[in-house]
Tab-separated table of C-alpha atoms in Angstrom:
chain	number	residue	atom	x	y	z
A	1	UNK	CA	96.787	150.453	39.362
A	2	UNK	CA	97.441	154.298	38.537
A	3	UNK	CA	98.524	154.749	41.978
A	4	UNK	CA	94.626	156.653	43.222
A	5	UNK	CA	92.958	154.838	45.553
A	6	UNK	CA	89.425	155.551	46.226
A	7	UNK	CA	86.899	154.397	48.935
A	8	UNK	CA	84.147	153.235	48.744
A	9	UNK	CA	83.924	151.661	45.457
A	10	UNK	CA	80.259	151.473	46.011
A	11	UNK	CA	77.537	153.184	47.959
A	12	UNK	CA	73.874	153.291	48.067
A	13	UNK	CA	72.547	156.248	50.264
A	14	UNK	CA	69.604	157.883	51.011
A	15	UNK	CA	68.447	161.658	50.975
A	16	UNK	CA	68.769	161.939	54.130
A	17	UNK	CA	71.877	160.557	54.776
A	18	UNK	CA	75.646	162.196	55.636
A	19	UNK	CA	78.493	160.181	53.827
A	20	UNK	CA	82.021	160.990	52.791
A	21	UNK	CA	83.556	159.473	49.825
A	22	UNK	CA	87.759	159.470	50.073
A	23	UNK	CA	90.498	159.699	47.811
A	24	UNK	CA	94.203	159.066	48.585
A	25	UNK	CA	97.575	159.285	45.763
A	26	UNK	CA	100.678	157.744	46.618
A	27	UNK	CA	102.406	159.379	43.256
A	28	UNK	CA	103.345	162.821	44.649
A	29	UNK	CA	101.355	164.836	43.148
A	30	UNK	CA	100.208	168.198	44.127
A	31	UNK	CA	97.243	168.709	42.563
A	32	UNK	CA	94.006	166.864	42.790
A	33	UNK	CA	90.634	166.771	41.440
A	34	UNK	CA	86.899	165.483	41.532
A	35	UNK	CA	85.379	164.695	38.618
A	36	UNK	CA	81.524	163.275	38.153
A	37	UNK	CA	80.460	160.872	35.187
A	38	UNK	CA	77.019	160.264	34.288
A	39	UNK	CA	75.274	158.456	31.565
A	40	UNK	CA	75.935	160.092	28.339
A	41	UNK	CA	77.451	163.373	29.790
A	42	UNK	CA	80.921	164.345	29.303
A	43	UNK	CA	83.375	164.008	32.586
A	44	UNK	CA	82.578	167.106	34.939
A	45	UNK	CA	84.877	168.540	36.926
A	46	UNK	CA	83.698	169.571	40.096
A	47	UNK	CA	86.444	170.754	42.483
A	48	UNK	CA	90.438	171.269	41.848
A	49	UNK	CA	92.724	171.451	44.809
A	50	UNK	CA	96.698	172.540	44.414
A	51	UNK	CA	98.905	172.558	47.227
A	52	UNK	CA	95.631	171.970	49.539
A	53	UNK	CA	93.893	175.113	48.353
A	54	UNK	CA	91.160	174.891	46.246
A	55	UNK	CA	91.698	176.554	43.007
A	56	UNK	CA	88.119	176.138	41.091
A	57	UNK	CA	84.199	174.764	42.512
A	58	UNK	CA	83.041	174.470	39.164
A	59	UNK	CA	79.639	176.113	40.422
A	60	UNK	CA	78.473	172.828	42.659
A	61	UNK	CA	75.631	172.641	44.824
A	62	UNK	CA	76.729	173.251	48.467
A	63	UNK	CA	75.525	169.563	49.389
A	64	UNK	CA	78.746	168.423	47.928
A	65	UNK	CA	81.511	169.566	50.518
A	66	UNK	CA	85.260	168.676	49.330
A	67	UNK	CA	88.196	168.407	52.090
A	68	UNK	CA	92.204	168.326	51.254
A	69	UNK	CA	93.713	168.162	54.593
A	70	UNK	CA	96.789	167.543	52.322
A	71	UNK	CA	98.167	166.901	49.258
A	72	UNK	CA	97.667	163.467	49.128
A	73	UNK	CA	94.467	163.126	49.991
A	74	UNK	CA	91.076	164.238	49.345
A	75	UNK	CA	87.844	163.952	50.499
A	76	UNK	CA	83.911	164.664	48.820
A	77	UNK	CA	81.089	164.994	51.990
A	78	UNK	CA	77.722	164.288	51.094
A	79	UNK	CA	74.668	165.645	52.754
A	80	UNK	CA	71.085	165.984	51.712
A	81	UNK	CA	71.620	164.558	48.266
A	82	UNK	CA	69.389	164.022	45.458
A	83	UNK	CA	68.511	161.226	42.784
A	84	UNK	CA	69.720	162.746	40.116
A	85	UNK	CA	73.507	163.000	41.782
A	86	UNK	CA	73.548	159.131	41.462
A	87	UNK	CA	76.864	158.896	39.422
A	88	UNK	CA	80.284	157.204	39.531
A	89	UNK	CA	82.613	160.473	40.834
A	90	UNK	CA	86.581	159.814	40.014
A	91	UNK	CA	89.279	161.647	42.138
A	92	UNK	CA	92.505	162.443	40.137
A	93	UNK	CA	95.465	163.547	40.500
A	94	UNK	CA	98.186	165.185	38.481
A	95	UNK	CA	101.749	167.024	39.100
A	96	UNK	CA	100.848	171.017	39.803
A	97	UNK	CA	103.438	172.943	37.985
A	98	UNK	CA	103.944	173.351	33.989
A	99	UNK	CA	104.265	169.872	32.361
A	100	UNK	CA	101.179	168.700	30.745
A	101	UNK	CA	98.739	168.100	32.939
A	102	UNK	CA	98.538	164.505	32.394
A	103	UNK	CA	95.952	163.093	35.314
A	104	UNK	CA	95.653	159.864	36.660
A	105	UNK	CA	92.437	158.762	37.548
A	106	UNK	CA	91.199	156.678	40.628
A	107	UNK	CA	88.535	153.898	40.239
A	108	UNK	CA	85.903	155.533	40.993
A	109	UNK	CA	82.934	155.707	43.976
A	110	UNK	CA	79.896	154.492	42.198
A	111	UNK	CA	77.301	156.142	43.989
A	112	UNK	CA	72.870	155.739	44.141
A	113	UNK	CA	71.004	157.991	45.794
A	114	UNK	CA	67.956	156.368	46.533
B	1	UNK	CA	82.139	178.082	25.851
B	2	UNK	CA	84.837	175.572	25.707
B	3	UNK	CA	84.317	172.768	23.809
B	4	UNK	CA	85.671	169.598	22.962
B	5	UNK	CA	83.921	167.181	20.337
B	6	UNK	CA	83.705	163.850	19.860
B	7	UNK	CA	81.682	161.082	17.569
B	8	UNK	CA	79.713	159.345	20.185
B	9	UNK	CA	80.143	156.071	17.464
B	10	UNK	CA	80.113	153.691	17.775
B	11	UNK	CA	82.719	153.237	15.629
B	12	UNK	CA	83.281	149.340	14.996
B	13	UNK	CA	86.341	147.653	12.692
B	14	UNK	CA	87.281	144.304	12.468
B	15	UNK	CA	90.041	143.152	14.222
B	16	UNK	CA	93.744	144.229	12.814
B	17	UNK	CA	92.413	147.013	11.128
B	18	UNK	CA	93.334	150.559	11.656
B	19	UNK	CA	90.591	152.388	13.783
B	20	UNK	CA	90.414	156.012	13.749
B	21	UNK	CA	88.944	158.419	16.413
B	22	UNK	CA	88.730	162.253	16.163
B	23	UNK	CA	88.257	164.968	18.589
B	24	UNK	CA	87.942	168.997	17.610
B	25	UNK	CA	88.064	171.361	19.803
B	26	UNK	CA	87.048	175.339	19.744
B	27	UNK	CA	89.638	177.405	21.894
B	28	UNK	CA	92.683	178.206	19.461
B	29	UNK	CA	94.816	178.430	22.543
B	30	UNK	CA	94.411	175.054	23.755
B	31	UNK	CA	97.892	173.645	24.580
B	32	UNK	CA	97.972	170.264	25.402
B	33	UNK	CA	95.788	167.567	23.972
B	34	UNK	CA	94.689	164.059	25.792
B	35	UNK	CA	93.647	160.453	25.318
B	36	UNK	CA	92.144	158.538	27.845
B	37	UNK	CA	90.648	154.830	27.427
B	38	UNK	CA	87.837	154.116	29.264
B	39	UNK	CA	86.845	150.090	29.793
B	40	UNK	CA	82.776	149.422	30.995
B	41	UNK	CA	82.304	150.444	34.650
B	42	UNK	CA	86.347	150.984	34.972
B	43	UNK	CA	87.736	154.593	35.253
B	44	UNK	CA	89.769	156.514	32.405
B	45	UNK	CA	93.120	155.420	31.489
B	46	UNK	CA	95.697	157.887	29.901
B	47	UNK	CA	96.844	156.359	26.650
B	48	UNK	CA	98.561	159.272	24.851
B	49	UNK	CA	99.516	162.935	24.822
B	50	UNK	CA	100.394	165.323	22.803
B	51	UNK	CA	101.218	168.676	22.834
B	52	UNK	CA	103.125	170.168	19.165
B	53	UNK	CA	101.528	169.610	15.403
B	54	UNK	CA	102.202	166.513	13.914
B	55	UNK	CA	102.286	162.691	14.969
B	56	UNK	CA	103.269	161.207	17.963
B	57	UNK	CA	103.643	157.281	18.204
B	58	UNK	CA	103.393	154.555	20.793
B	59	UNK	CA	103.363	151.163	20.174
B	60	UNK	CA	100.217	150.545	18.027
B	61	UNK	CA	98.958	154.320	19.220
B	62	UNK	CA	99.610	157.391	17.367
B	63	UNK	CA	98.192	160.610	18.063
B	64	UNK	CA	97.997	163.426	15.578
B	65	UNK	CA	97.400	167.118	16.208
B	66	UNK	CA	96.993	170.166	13.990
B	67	UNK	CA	96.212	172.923	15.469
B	68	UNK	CA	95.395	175.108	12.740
B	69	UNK	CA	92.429	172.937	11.976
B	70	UNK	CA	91.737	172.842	15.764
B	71	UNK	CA	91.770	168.347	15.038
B	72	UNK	CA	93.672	166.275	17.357
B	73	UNK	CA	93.290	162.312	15.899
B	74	UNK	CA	93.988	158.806	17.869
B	75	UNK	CA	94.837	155.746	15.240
B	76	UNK	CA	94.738	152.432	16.827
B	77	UNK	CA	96.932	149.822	14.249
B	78	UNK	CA	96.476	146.353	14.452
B	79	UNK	CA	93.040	146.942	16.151
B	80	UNK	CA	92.667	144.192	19.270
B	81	UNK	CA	89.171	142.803	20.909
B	82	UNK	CA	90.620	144.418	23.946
B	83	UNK	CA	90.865	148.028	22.431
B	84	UNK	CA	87.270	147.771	23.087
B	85	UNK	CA	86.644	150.796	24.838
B	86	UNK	CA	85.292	154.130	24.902
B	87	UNK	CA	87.840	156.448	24.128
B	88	UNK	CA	87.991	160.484	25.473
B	89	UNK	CA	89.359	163.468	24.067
B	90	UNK	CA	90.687	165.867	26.714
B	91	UNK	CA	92.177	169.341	26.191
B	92	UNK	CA	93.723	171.611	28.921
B	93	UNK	CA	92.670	175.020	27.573
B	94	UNK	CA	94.889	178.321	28.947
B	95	UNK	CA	95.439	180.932	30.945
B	96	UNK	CA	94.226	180.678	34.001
B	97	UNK	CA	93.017	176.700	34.084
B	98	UNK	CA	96.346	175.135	34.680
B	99	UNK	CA	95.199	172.223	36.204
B	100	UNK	CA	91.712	172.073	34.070
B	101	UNK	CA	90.904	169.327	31.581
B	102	UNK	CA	87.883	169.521	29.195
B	103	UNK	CA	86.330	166.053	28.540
B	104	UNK	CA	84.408	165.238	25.226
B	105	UNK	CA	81.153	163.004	26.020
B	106	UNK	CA	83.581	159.994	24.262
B	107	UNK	CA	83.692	157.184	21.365
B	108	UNK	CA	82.993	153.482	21.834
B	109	UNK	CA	85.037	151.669	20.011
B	110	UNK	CA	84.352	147.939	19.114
B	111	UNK	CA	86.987	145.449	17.888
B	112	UNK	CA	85.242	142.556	16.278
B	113	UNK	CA	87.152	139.201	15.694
């Protein structure tokens, strides 16, 4: 365990629907992330957040909403999604001054869009 | 456009051999250089950093960087069935992206007994 938590692992949701996927670090860390993997594609980042603020939308569509009501957890609302955002999306988190960077991943949400 | 490289592989050895993964990257001021492991349907797992020229070791791990040549290098000794992964390259590339990592797409790795 890397000390991420992420919830759901798993969800299947329709085009329609309105879902949130949440992220929570207990390693206190300021700085947290959403990433998305798909088949054969590098990791994308999608959103950074330091100190609550978000720092870079790495241009997402505006159906992917991201919430930090703090610095320890982080959420990714979904609305009006399509097939082709079926993907596992990792949170991470890292410290948010100098050092190296070095993020921890969670587990991962592994999402269909159906 | 920054860019990080990988061999997609995959790259197989027989077990207790040395396996051998490379990553380039194409922004000269990259700083700090990444290794994550990444297990089927689990998420990444940092293995190794490294941020000056030269090697860096860990156990059976030891990452090389030259910066000049823009290379960073992971060598797995004593290759296991359970380094059986795909491996990722990640570089945090400056100014301004202090919290940014660019991913490669990854190598698989295979460790046959």
């Amino acid at each position: 365990e890397t000390g991420v938590t992420q919830t759901p692992r798993h969800l299947v949701m329709g085009m329609t629907n309105k879902k949130s996927l949440k992220c929570e670090q207990h390693l206190g860390h300021n700085a947290m992330y959403w990433y998305k993997q798909s088949a054969k594609k590098p990791l994308e980042l999608m959103f950074v957040y330091n100190f609550k603020e978000q720092t870079e939308n790495n241009s997402v569509p505006s159906r992917f909403s991201p919430e930090c009501p703090n610095s320890s957890h982080l959420f990714l609302h979904l609305h009006t999604l399509q097939p082709e955002d079926s993907a596992l999306y990792l949170c991470a988190s890292s410290r948010s001054s100098g050092g190296g960077n070095e993020q921890f991943f969670g587990p991962g949400t592994r999402l269909t869009v159906l | 456009q920054k860019e990080v490289e990988q061999n997609s592989g995959p790259l197989s050895v027989p077990e207790g051999a040395i396996a051998s993964l490379n990553c380039t990257y194409s922004d000269r001021g990259s700083q700090s250089f990444f290794w994550y492991r990444q297990y089927s349907g689990k998420s990444p797992e940092l293995i190794m950093f490294i941020y000056s020229n030269g090697d860096k070791e860990d156990g059976r791990f030891t990452a090389q960087l030259n910066k000049a040549s823009q290379y960073v290098s992971l060598l797995i000794r004593d290759s296991q069935p359970s380094d059986s992964a795909t491996y990722l390259c990640a570089v945090k590339v400056p100014p301004g992206s202090n919290y940014k990592l660019t991913f490669g797409k990854g190598t698989l790795l295979t460790v046959n007994p």
